[in-house]
Coordinates of C-alpha atoms in Angstrom, one line a residue:
V8 CA -10.3 -18.2 -1.1
F9 CA -8.1 -16.8 0.5
V10 CA -8.6 -17.7 4.0
C11 CA -11.3 -20.2 5.7
V12 CA -12.4 -22.0 8.6
F13 CA -12.4 -25.5 8.5
C14 CA -15.0 -26.9 7.0
E15 CA -17.3 -30.0 8.4
E16 CA -17.4 -31.7 4.9
G17 CA -14.8 -33.9 4.8
T18 CA -13.7 -33.8 8.0
R19 CA -13.5 -36.2 10.5
A20 CA -13.1 -35.6 14.2
D21 CA -13.2 -38.5 16.4
G22 CA -9.8 -38.9 17.3
N23 CA -8.3 -40.8 14.5
C24 CA -5.7 -40.0 12.3
T25 CA -7.0 -40.8 8.6
A26 CA -6.3 -38.9 5.7
S27 CA -10.0 -37.7 5.5
S28 CA -9.5 -35.9 8.9
F29 CA -6.2 -33.7 6.9
L30 CA -6.2 -30.4 5.6
P31 CA -3.8 -30.5 3.3
N32 CA -2.2 -26.9 2.1
Q33 CA -3.5 -25.2 5.4
C34 CA -2.1 -23.4 8.7
T35 CA -3.1 -21.4 11.5
S36 CA -1.3 -20.4 14.7
D37 CA -3.8 -19.4 17.3
A38 CA -1.2 -19.0 20.0
P39 CA -3.7 -18.5 22.7
H40 CA -4.7 -22.1 22.3
R41 CA -1.4 -23.3 21.7
I42 CA -1.5 -26.4 23.8
G43 CA 1.9 -27.7 22.8
K44 CA 4.8 -27.8 20.1
H45 CA 6.7 -30.8 19.2
K46 CA 9.3 -32.1 16.6
T47 CA 7.6 -34.8 14.1
S48 CA 8.7 -36.0 10.5
S49 CA 5.3 -36.2 8.9
P50 CA 1.4 -34.7 9.7
V51 CA 0.5 -38.2 10.8
E52 CA 2.6 -38.0 13.8
C53 CA 1.7 -34.4 14.5
C54 CA -1.9 -36.1 14.4
S55 CA -1.0 -38.7 16.7
A56 CA 0.6 -36.6 18.9
C57 CA -3.0 -34.5 19.0
A58 CA -4.7 -37.6 19.2
A59 CA -2.3 -38.8 22.4
D60 CA -3.4 -35.6 24.1
P61 CA -7.0 -35.5 25.5
S62 CA -6.9 -31.9 25.9
C63 CA -6.0 -31.3 22.5
A64 CA -9.1 -30.6 19.2
S65 CA -6.2 -30.0 17.1
W66 CA -3.0 -29.3 15.0
T67 CA -0.8 -28.0 12.1
F68 CA 1.9 -29.2 10.9
F69 CA 4.6 -26.8 8.5
G70 CA 8.0 -26.7 7.7
Q71 CA 9.1 -30.8 7.8
S72 CA 9.1 -31.0 11.2
H73 CA 7.4 -28.1 13.3
C74 CA 4.1 -29.6 15.2
Y75 CA 1.5 -27.3 16.8
L76 CA -1.6 -28.9 19.3
F77 CA -4.2 -26.7 19.9
N78 CA -7.3 -26.9 22.4
N79 CA -9.8 -25.6 20.0
W80 CA -11.1 -25.7 16.3
P81 CA -8.8 -22.2 14.8
K82 CA -9.1 -20.6 11.5
T83 CA -6.4 -21.7 8.5
Y84 CA -4.4 -19.9 6.0
N85 CA -3.9 -21.2 3.3
S86 CA -0.2 -22.1 2.5
T87 CA 1.8 -25.0 0.5
D88 CA 4.0 -25.5 3.4
C89 CA 1.4 -27.2 5.9
T90 CA -0.8 -29.6 6.9
S91 CA -3.5 -29.4 9.3
G92 CA -6.6 -31.7 11.0
R93 CA -9.0 -32.1 13.9
V94 CA -9.4 -35.2 16.4
R95 CA -11.8 -34.3 18.6
V96 CA -14.6 -31.6 19.0
P97 CA -13.1 -28.9 21.4
P98 CA -15.4 -27.6 24.8
P99 CA -17.8 -25.2 24.0
P100 CA -16.8 -21.7 24.0
S101 CA -17.9 -19.6 27.2
P102 CA -20.8 -17.4 26.4
P103 CA -19.1 -13.8 25.0
S104 CA -19.6 -10.7 27.5
P105 CA -22.3 -8.2 26.3
P106 CA -20.8 -5.6 23.4
P107 CA -19.9 -2.3 24.6
P108 CA -22.6 0.2 23.7
P109 CA -22.1 2.1 20.4
S110 CA -20.3 5.1 20.0
P111 CA -20.4 7.7 17.6
S112 CA -18.3 7.3 14.8
P113 CA -15.3 9.8 13.3
W114 CA -15.6 8.2 10.4
V115 CA -16.8 11.3 7.6
P116 CA -19.2 10.2 4.6
P117 CA -17.1 10.7 1.8
P118 CA -18.8 13.1 -1.4
P119 CA -21.9 11.2 -2.6
F120 CA -21.0 9.2 -6.1
G121 CA -21.3 11.0 -9.7
P122 CA -23.0 9.9 -12.8
V123 CA -21.6 6.1 -13.8
C124 CA -19.0 5.2 -15.7
K125 CA -19.7 1.7 -17.3
D126 CA -17.1 1.2 -19.7
C127 CA -14.5 2.5 -17.3
P128 CA -12.0 0.0 -15.9
N129 CA -11.3 -1.1 -12.5
I130 CA -8.1 -0.1 -10.5
I131 CA -6.0 -2.0 -8.0
Y132 CA -3.2 -0.3 -6.2
S133 CA -1.2 -2.5 -4.1
V134 CA 1.5 -0.8 -2.0
T135 CA 3.8 -2.3 0.3
D136 CA 5.7 -0.3 3.0
D137 CA 9.4 -0.5 2.8
Q138 CA 9.8 -2.9 -0.2
D139 CA 12.9 -1.8 -1.5
L140 CA 14.3 -3.2 -5.4
L141 CA 18.1 -3.0 -5.3
L142 CA 18.6 -5.3 -1.9
G143 CA 16.6 -8.2 -2.7
G144 CA 13.3 -7.2 -1.9
W145 CA 11.6 -8.3 -5.3
E146 CA 13.0 -12.0 -5.2
P147 CA 10.1 -13.4 -2.9
M148 CA 7.3 -12.1 -5.1
T149 CA 7.3 -15.0 -7.1
Q150 CA 3.5 -15.7 -7.9
T151 CA 3.1 -11.7 -7.8
R152 CA 6.5 -11.9 -10.9
A153 CA 4.4 -15.1 -12.7
L154 CA 1.1 -13.8 -12.7
I155 CA 1.5 -10.1 -13.2
E156 CA 5.0 -9.0 -14.3
E157 CA 5.1 -11.2 -16.6
H158 CA 2.0 -10.7 -18.3
G159 CA 2.7 -6.3 -17.9
V160 CA 4.9 -4.0 -17.9
T161 CA 7.8 -3.0 -15.4
L162 CA 8.8 0.8 -14.9
S163 CA 13.1 0.3 -14.9
E164 CA 13.3 3.7 -13.9
F165 CA 10.5 4.9 -11.2
R166 CA 11.7 6.0 -8.2
V167 CA 9.6 8.1 -5.1
H168 CA 9.3 11.7 -5.1
T169 CA 10.2 11.2 -0.9
P170 CA 11.4 8.0 1.0
I171 CA 9.3 8.0 3.9
C172 CA 6.1 6.5 4.7
S173 CA 3.4 9.8 5.3
P174 CA 5.0 12.2 2.7
S175 CA 4.8 9.4 -0.1
R176 CA 1.7 8.0 0.6
S177 CA 0.0 11.7 0.6
E178 CA 1.9 12.7 -2.3
T179 CA 0.4 9.7 -3.9
I180 CA -3.6 9.9 -3.5
S181 CA -2.8 13.9 -4.1
G182 CA -0.7 13.8 -6.8
R183 CA 1.2 16.7 -5.5
Y184 CA 5.0 17.3 -4.6
F185 CA 6.1 17.6 -1.4
H186 CA 6.1 21.6 -1.0
N187 CA 2.7 21.6 -2.6
I188 CA 0.9 19.4 0.8
K189 CA 4.2 20.3 3.6
S190 CA 2.7 22.1 7.1
N191 CA 4.6 24.6 8.3
V192 CA 6.5 23.2 10.5
A193 CA 10.1 24.0 10.3
V194 CA 13.4 21.4 10.0
P195 CA 15.2 20.9 12.1
P196 CA 11.9 19.7 14.1
T197 CA 12.3 20.4 17.7
H198 CA 11.4 16.9 18.1
E199 CA 11.7 13.4 16.2
M200 CA 9.0 12.8 14.2
P201 CA 8.6 9.0 13.2
A202 CA 7.1 9.0 9.7
A203 CA 6.8 12.2 8.9
S204 CA 3.6 12.8 9.5
G205 CA 4.0 15.8 11.3
H206 CA 5.6 17.7 8.0
V207 CA 2.0 17.3 5.9
N208 CA -0.7 19.6 5.8
A209 CA -3.9 17.5 4.4
S210 CA -5.9 20.0 4.9
L211 CA -4.5 21.4 1.5
Y212 CA -5.5 18.8 -0.4
T213 CA -8.6 17.5 1.3
N214 CA -11.7 16.9 -1.0
D215 CA -9.0 17.1 -3.8
T216 CA -7.5 13.7 -4.0
F217 CA -7.8 10.9 -6.8
G218 CA -10.7 9.6 -5.3
V219 CA -12.5 12.0 -4.9
H220 CA -12.5 12.8 -8.5
L221 CA -13.0 9.7 -9.2
R222 CA -15.9 9.1 -7.3
Q223 CA -18.0 12.6 -7.7
Q224 CA -16.9 12.1 -11.6
R225 CA -17.2 8.8 -12.8
G226 CA -19.1 7.3 -9.9
Y227 CA -16.2 4.8 -8.6
Q228 CA -16.5 2.8 -5.3
T229 CA -13.4 3.0 -3.7
A230 CA -12.2 0.9 -0.5
I231 CA -8.7 1.4 1.3
F232 CA -7.7 -2.4 2.9
G233 CA -4.0 -1.2 5.1
K234 CA -2.1 1.2 5.6
S235 CA -3.3 4.9 4.5
N236 CA -0.7 7.1 6.7
F237 CA -2.2 10.2 4.4
N238 CA -3.8 12.3 7.3
T239 CA -7.4 12.0 5.3
M240 CA -10.2 9.8 4.7
E241 CA -12.0 11.5 2.1
G242 CA -12.5 9.6 -1.1
F243 CA -13.1 6.2 -0.2
D244 CA -16.5 4.8 0.7
R245 CA -15.0 1.8 2.2
W246 CA -12.3 2.5 5.1
F247 CA -10.3 -0.8 6.8
V248 CA -7.0 1.1 7.9
G249 CA -4.2 0.1 10.0
A250 CA -0.4 -0.2 10.2
H251 CA -0.2 -2.9 12.4
L252 CA 1.9 -5.9 11.3
G253 CA 2.3 -9.0 12.6
Y254 CA -0.6 -10.9 14.6
G255 CA -4.1 -9.2 16.6
G256 CA -4.0 -5.6 16.5
N257 CA -6.3 -3.2 16.4
W258 CA -8.2 -1.0 13.1
Q259 CA -10.5 1.6 11.9
D260 CA -12.9 0.1 10.6
D261 CA -15.7 2.3 9.3
E262 CA -18.5 -0.6 9.4
S263 CA -18.3 -0.9 12.8
P264 CA -20.4 0.4 15.5
T265 CA -17.3 1.7 17.4
F266 CA -15.3 2.6 14.0
K267 CA -12.9 -0.2 15.6
Y268 CA -12.1 -3.6 14.7
S269 CA -9.7 -5.8 17.2
A270 CA -8.4 -9.0 15.4
P271 CA -8.5 -12.1 17.8
K272 CA -4.2 -12.7 18.5
W273 CA -4.8 -15.8 16.2
E274 CA -5.5 -13.5 12.8
Y275 CA -2.5 -12.5 10.5
A276 CA -2.7 -8.9 9.5
T277 CA -1.3 -9.1 5.6
S278 CA -4.0 -12.0 5.5
L279 CA -6.6 -10.3 7.4
L280 CA -6.1 -7.2 5.1
G281 CA -6.2 -9.5 1.6
N282 CA -9.7 -11.6 3.2
K283 CA -11.4 -8.5 3.9
S284 CA -10.5 -7.4 0.2
I285 CA -11.5 -10.3 -1.5
E286 CA -14.7 -10.1 0.6
W287 CA -15.5 -6.6 -0.7
L288 CA -15.1 -7.5 -3.4
N289 CA -17.2 -10.1 -4.2
R290 CA -19.7 -8.1 -2.5
A291 CA -23.3 -7.9 -4.9
N292 CA -22.8 -4.0 -5.0
V293 CA -19.2 -4.2 -5.6
T294 CA -19.1 -6.4 -8.4
G295 CA -21.9 -8.5 -8.5
N296 CA -25.9 -7.2 -9.4
E297 CA -26.3 -4.4 -7.7
N298 CA -23.4 -2.0 -8.4
N299 CA -25.6 -1.1 -11.2
G300 CA -21.8 -0.4 -13.5
R301 CA -20.2 1.1 -11.0
P302 CA -16.3 0.5 -11.8
F303 CA -14.0 0.1 -8.4
F304 CA -10.7 1.3 -7.4
L305 CA -9.1 -0.8 -4.5
Y306 CA -6.2 0.6 -2.3
F307 CA -4.4 -2.7 -1.2
A308 CA -1.6 -1.4 1.7
P309 CA -0.5 -4.3 3.7
H310 CA 2.6 -2.6 6.2
C311 CA 5.3 -5.5 5.1
P312 CA 8.0 -5.6 5.1
H313 CA 8.5 -2.5 7.9
I314 CA 10.3 -2.9 10.5
P315 CA 9.0 -5.2 13.2
A316 CA 8.6 -7.3 9.9
T317 CA 6.8 -9.5 11.7
P318 CA 6.2 -13.1 9.1
P319 CA 3.7 -15.5 9.7
D320 CA 4.0 -18.6 11.5
W321 CA 4.3 -20.9 8.5
Y322 CA 6.9 -18.8 6.7
A323 CA 9.0 -18.7 9.7
D324 CA 11.8 -21.8 8.1
A325 CA 11.3 -20.0 4.7
C326 CA 14.0 -17.6 3.3
P327 CA 17.5 -19.4 4.7
D328 CA 19.7 -17.8 2.7
A329 CA 18.6 -14.5 2.4
K330 CA 20.8 -11.6 3.7
A331 CA 21.4 -8.0 2.9
P332 CA 23.7 -8.3 -0.8
R333 CA 27.3 -7.0 -0.1
I334 CA 27.1 -4.4 -2.6
P335 CA 29.7 -1.6 -2.9
N336 CA 28.1 1.2 -1.2
Y337 CA 27.1 -1.2 1.5
N338 CA 29.5 -0.4 5.1
Y339 CA 30.5 2.7 3.1
S340 CA 30.7 6.2 3.7
S341 CA 33.6 9.3 3.1
E342 CA 33.8 13.0 3.8
Y343 CA 32.6 13.2 0.6
F344 CA 29.0 13.1 2.0
H345 CA 26.5 15.2 3.9
H346 CA 27.2 14.6 8.0
L347 CA 24.3 12.0 8.5
I348 CA 26.2 9.7 6.1
S349 CA 30.1 11.1 6.8
S350 CA 29.4 10.7 10.9
Q351 CA 28.5 7.0 10.6
P352 CA 30.8 4.7 11.9
P353 CA 31.6 1.6 10.3
L354 CA 29.1 -1.5 10.9
S355 CA 30.4 -4.1 13.4
D356 CA 30.1 -7.7 12.7
K357 CA 27.0 -7.6 14.7
D358 CA 25.5 -4.8 12.8
A359 CA 26.0 -7.4 9.9
Q360 CA 24.1 -9.8 11.6
N361 CA 21.5 -7.8 13.0
I362 CA 21.4 -6.6 9.3
D363 CA 21.1 -10.1 7.8
A364 CA 18.4 -11.2 10.4
L365 CA 16.5 -8.0 9.5
A366 CA 16.4 -9.5 5.8
R367 CA 15.4 -12.5 6.5
L368 CA 12.2 -11.4 8.2
R369 CA 11.5 -9.0 5.4
C370 CA 11.8 -12.0 3.1
Q371 CA 9.3 -14.2 5.1
C372 CA 7.1 -10.9 5.7
L373 CA 7.4 -10.3 2.0
L374 CA 5.9 -13.8 1.2
S375 CA 2.1 -13.5 2.6
V376 CA 2.1 -10.6 0.7
D377 CA 2.7 -12.6 -2.4
D378 CA 0.4 -15.1 -1.0
A379 CA -2.3 -11.9 -0.9
H380 CA -1.5 -11.3 -4.7
K381 CA -2.3 -14.7 -5.7
A382 CA -5.6 -14.6 -3.8
L383 CA -6.8 -11.3 -5.5
H384 CA -5.7 -12.2 -8.6
D385 CA -7.5 -15.4 -8.3
T386 CA -10.5 -13.8 -7.3
L387 CA -10.8 -11.2 -10.3
V388 CA -10.4 -14.1 -12.8
E389 CA -13.1 -15.9 -10.8
L390 CA -15.6 -13.3 -10.9
G391 CA -14.5 -12.8 -14.4
I392 CA -13.6 -8.9 -14.3
A393 CA -9.6 -9.5 -14.5
N394 CA -9.8 -8.6 -18.2
N395 CA -11.2 -4.8 -17.2
T396 CA -8.4 -4.1 -14.5
Y397 CA -5.7 -1.9 -14.3
W398 CA -3.1 -3.4 -11.0
F399 CA -0.7 -1.2 -10.3
V400 CA 2.0 -2.9 -8.1
T401 CA 4.6 -0.9 -5.9
S402 CA 6.0 0.1 -2.4
D403 CA 5.9 3.8 -1.0
H404 CA 9.7 4.0 -0.9
G405 CA 13.1 2.2 -1.4
Y406 CA 15.3 0.9 2.2
N407 CA 18.6 1.0 3.4
L408 CA 20.1 -2.6 4.8
G409 CA 23.7 -1.5 5.6
N410 CA 24.0 0.7 2.7
H411 CA 26.1 3.8 3.5
R412 CA 26.2 2.7 6.5
L413 CA 22.7 2.7 7.8
P414 CA 21.6 -0.4 8.9
S415 CA 17.8 0.1 8.3
N416 CA 15.2 2.8 7.2
K417 CA 15.3 4.7 3.9
F418 CA 15.7 8.8 4.1
L419 CA 17.8 9.2 1.3
L420 CA 18.5 10.5 -2.1
Y421 CA 20.4 7.8 -3.1
E422 CA 19.7 5.0 -5.4
H423 CA 18.2 2.5 -2.5
S424 CA 16.2 4.5 -0.8
L425 CA 14.5 6.2 -3.6
R426 CA 13.5 2.9 -5.8
P427 CA 11.2 0.2 -5.4
P428 CA 9.4 -2.4 -7.7
M429 CA 6.6 -0.9 -9.7
L430 CA 4.4 -2.7 -12.4
V431 CA 1.7 -2.4 -14.2
Q432 CA -0.6 -4.7 -15.6
G433 CA -3.8 -4.2 -17.7
P434 CA -5.5 -3.9 -21.1
G435 CA -3.5 -2.8 -24.0
I436 CA -0.7 -3.0 -21.7
P437 CA 1.6 -5.3 -23.1
S438 CA 3.3 -8.3 -21.6
N439 CA 6.3 -9.1 -19.9
A440 CA 8.2 -5.6 -21.4
T441 CA 9.9 -2.9 -19.9
N442 CA 9.1 1.0 -19.6
A443 CA 12.1 3.8 -19.0
V444 CA 9.6 6.1 -18.5
L445 CA 11.0 9.0 -15.9
S446 CA 8.0 8.9 -13.4
T447 CA 7.5 9.4 -9.8
N448 CA 4.6 8.5 -7.4
V449 CA 3.2 11.9 -7.7
D450 CA 2.1 10.3 -11.0
F451 CA -0.2 8.2 -9.9
A452 CA -3.2 10.2 -9.3
P453 CA -3.5 11.5 -12.7
T454 CA -2.5 8.5 -14.4
W455 CA -5.3 6.7 -12.3
L456 CA -7.8 9.9 -13.2
S457 CA -6.6 9.6 -17.1
L458 CA -8.2 5.7 -17.4
A459 CA -11.6 7.4 -16.5
D460 CA -11.0 9.8 -19.2
I461 CA -10.6 12.9 -16.8
E462 CA -7.9 15.3 -17.3
T463 CA -5.1 15.9 -14.8
P464 CA -6.9 18.9 -12.4
D465 CA -5.2 22.2 -12.0
T466 CA -4.2 21.4 -8.4
M467 CA -2.0 18.2 -9.1
D468 CA 1.5 18.3 -9.9
G469 CA 2.0 15.1 -11.4
R470 CA 1.3 14.3 -15.5
S471 CA -0.1 11.0 -16.6
I472 CA 2.1 8.3 -18.0
L473 CA -0.9 6.5 -19.7
P474 CA 0.3 7.6 -23.2
T475 CA 3.6 5.6 -22.7
L476 CA 2.0 3.0 -21.3
V477 CA -1.1 2.0 -24.1
N478 CA -0.6 3.0 -27.7
I479 CA -4.1 2.5 -29.2
T480 CA -3.3 3.5 -33.0
S481 CA -0.5 0.3 -32.8
A482 CA -3.1 -1.9 -31.2
G483 CA -5.0 -4.2 -33.8
V484 CA -8.7 -4.5 -34.0
S485 CA -9.2 -6.7 -31.7
G486 CA -6.8 -5.8 -29.5
K487 CA -8.3 -1.9 -29.1
D488 CA -11.7 -3.8 -28.4
D489 CA -10.5 -5.2 -25.6
I490 CA -9.3 -1.2 -24.2
P491 CA -11.8 0.0 -22.2
G492 CA -14.2 2.8 -23.7
S493 CA -12.8 5.4 -21.3
V494 CA -9.2 4.5 -22.0
Q495 CA -9.4 4.9 -25.2
R496 CA -11.2 8.3 -25.0
Y497 CA -8.6 9.6 -23.3
L498 CA -5.8 8.7 -25.4
S499 CA -7.6 9.9 -28.3
K500 CA -7.1 13.4 -26.9
H501 CA -3.3 12.5 -26.5
S502 CA -0.8 11.6 -28.9
P503 CA 1.5 8.1 -27.3
A504 CA 4.2 9.4 -25.8
D505 CA 8.3 7.6 -26.3
P506 CA 9.0 7.1 -22.4
S507 CA 11.9 8.9 -23.0
S508 CA 10.9 12.2 -23.9
F509 CA 8.1 12.0 -21.5
R510 CA 10.6 13.5 -18.5
T511 CA 14.3 13.9 -18.1
Q512 CA 14.7 13.8 -14.9
Q513 CA 12.6 13.0 -11.9
F514 CA 12.3 15.5 -8.7
V515 CA 13.0 14.4 -4.9
Q516 CA 12.6 15.9 -1.9
Y517 CA 13.0 15.4 2.2
Y518 CA 12.7 17.6 5.2
N519 CA 14.4 15.2 8.5
Q520 CA 12.6 14.1 11.0
G521 CA 15.4 15.6 13.5
N522 CA 17.8 13.4 15.3
W523 CA 16.5 10.0 15.3
H524 CA 19.4 8.2 17.7
T525 CA 18.1 4.0 17.4
S526 CA 18.8 1.2 19.7
D527 CA 16.7 -1.1 19.3
W528 CA 18.6 -4.3 16.8
K529 CA 16.1 -4.4 13.8
D530 CA 17.0 -0.2 13.4
G531 CA 20.4 -0.6 14.7
V532 CA 21.8 -0.2 18.0
N533 CA 23.5 3.0 18.6
R534 CA 22.9 4.6 15.7
T535 CA 21.5 7.9 14.3
L536 CA 19.2 7.7 11.4
D537 CA 18.6 11.1 10.6
D538 CA 19.5 14.2 11.6
Y539 CA 19.5 18.1 11.1
S540 CA 21.7 17.6 7.4
N541 CA 18.8 15.4 5.8
T542 CA 17.1 18.4 4.4
Y543 CA 17.7 18.3 1.1
I544 CA 15.7 18.4 -3.0
G545 CA 17.5 16.6 -6.0
I546 CA 16.9 15.6 -9.1
N547 CA 17.7 12.2 -11.0
V548 CA 18.9 13.2 -14.6
V549 CA 18.4 10.8 -17.6
D550 CA 19.1 13.0 -20.6
P551 CA 20.5 11.2 -23.2
A552 CA 22.1 14.6 -24.2
L553 CA 23.3 15.3 -20.8
G554 CA 24.2 12.1 -19.2
K555 CA 22.7 9.6 -16.4
Y556 CA 23.2 12.2 -12.6
K557 CA 22.3 12.4 -9.1
Y558 CA 22.2 15.9 -7.7
G559 CA 21.3 17.0 -4.2
E560 CA 21.4 20.5 -2.5
Y561 CA 21.1 20.0 1.3
E562 CA 19.6 23.3 3.8
Y563 CA 20.2 22.7 7.2
V564 CA 17.5 24.9 8.7
C565 CA 14.2 26.3 6.7
T566 CA 12.0 28.2 9.2
S567 CA 8.0 28.5 9.1
A568 CA 7.8 31.0 7.2
Q569 CA 10.2 29.9 4.3
I570 CA 8.0 26.9 4.2
D571 CA 4.9 28.9 4.0
A572 CA 6.5 31.4 1.4
K573 CA 8.4 28.4 -0.8
E574 CA 11.8 29.9 -0.1
C575 CA 13.7 27.1 1.3
F576 CA 16.6 26.1 -0.4
S577 CA 17.9 29.2 -0.9
S578 CA 21.1 29.3 0.4
P579 CA 22.1 25.9 0.7
D580 CA 24.5 24.4 3.0
W581 CA 26.0 20.9 1.3
Y582 CA 26.0 19.5 -2.6
E583 CA 26.1 16.1 -4.1
L584 CA 26.3 15.3 -7.4
F585 CA 27.1 11.3 -8.7
D586 CA 27.6 10.5 -12.4
L587 CA 25.3 6.8 -12.3
H588 CA 26.3 5.8 -15.5
E589 CA 30.4 5.6 -14.0
D590 CA 29.1 5.2 -10.3
P591 CA 25.8 3.4 -10.0
F592 CA 26.4 3.2 -6.2
E593 CA 26.9 6.6 -5.5
L594 CA 30.5 6.7 -4.2
F595 CA 31.7 9.5 -5.1
N596 CA 30.2 12.7 -4.5
I597 CA 31.8 14.8 -7.7
F598 CA 30.3 18.2 -6.9
T599 CA 33.4 20.4 -6.1
N600 CA 35.5 18.8 -9.2
A601 CA 32.6 18.8 -11.4
S602 CA 32.7 22.5 -13.9
A603 CA 30.6 24.9 -13.9
A604 CA 28.6 24.1 -16.4
L605 CA 27.2 21.2 -15.2
K606 CA 26.7 22.4 -12.0
S607 CA 24.7 25.4 -13.5
E608 CA 22.7 22.8 -15.6
M609 CA 22.0 21.1 -12.4
H610 CA 20.8 23.4 -10.4
S611 CA 18.5 25.2 -13.2
R612 CA 17.0 21.6 -13.8
L613 CA 16.2 21.2 -9.8
R614 CA 14.3 24.6 -9.8
S615 CA 12.3 24.0 -12.5
F616 CA 9.9 22.1 -9.6
Y617 CA 11.0 24.1 -6.7
P618 CA 8.7 25.5 -6.1
C619 CA 6.8 25.0 -9.5
K620 CA 3.0 24.2 -8.7
G621 CA 0.2 22.6 -11.3
K622 CA 0.6 22.7 -14.8
S623 CA 3.8 24.6 -14.1
C624 CA 5.4 21.6 -12.7
P625 CA 8.0 19.4 -15.4

């Protein structure tokens, strides 16, 4: 299992340091009960240090030289870098305080189950937070790459529609573009709006998310563990959410009488979410003999590597060489960018040191997500359901690590902000393949519904990419037999699609959060990460008939009335145009010198998306 407690079997606790008292590949970090830190050269020396201290009950050795001593027997976590053990029985704990009286739960039950689809596949969606593709964010994921990437398809041209947390996640569950879930909060806002959650009006898609449709039409069981940030609870019958990163923390838990879970100080967030997910998967009513054939949807959403990017103790020495890549747009700006970028001062040596330190923390943090993916994969195999499960692995957007002189965060029209990793694995998906379909996170909900043979609702703006992923007409008889019946039924009604013809541009949209000025070293000391000039709509074009371009229109002011009427961007204040074939790092804004014909073509393609709705969207 992914996390376990010390087990009595095979474990000595008599003050001796023998092989039988050791627990290899097990870590712990129960800070409140840690009574000592030593530098030792081996687990044996660490155990001896504990045995010599009458108050020491257990120990853990990691990183080739770190030895922690504890006065209790804490839980442990799988890691190949650690060895732990017990030497004596700790004193009995104090009696617990009486629990507080239960309070009414704010949990809103989801709509009831519909008819059970017994030949629908299971679906897992794993979404990290701020994990880039282009700046080293995929490199720590060695187990994920071996288990999923090498046995699935990489969507090499995937981009997000909005590079910030709450809108991106809201677009994912609703299948709608930002302007169709936008609140009428004007831009620039009157005050800073971190995460931009205030820009989202969840009432516009309440009871119309992918989870609601899966439950009502196909009887799916649905669960979320981790960061939601989409302003609505509907669609999930198991709900364990929060955005804590590190140790301890508070979570919302629909199975708690108080709707709350306060994690102990030794419990690391990503491990907690992995364990909660695995516990749910092992339930008899989810995958056992009490599930009545219901498929499941698991939404796994660890907060890594979002700032503060706190890694687990057992990876404290990992990623020693990690740093922000010095690609051409690192510490680069010019007067030909919008104000947020053109006004950025050059990065100092201290800025560079802080950015590299953040890059290392992000790498260490992601190692825990990689472990969780391995544990989830092993659970699917143990349960015998891996071959009937589609798994989507991605992040809510990319990141900045000194690129275009922004030391952190996202928010930008540029590739490093828009491009996270994107993998799909499952029945009928080719192994170790690449697919260049121009999809975004707005296409997730229609795609998940299509796996259950549900047509895209009229309210959704995205499109299913399933016909570009699985081709039942080219599968052999045995291969076709392995594809779930619901998938075969959907594809029998939809012709296979060449990824290059699915769409020739992707739509991007962002509304600024106000003047966000930071002082924390991880965000950037004395830096402005967002401002009035950074509200835009844009497209990424990949069209053999035209070329590869990035185009954006920026408008500095948009009133609530204009937002309600979807009439923003009627008088753009700034334009940016990049030839991504000649300038993949987006260094040179060629809008001023571009031909009138190219400008007109870009504008026309962009306006086919804004303000489209439903089936009118390309």
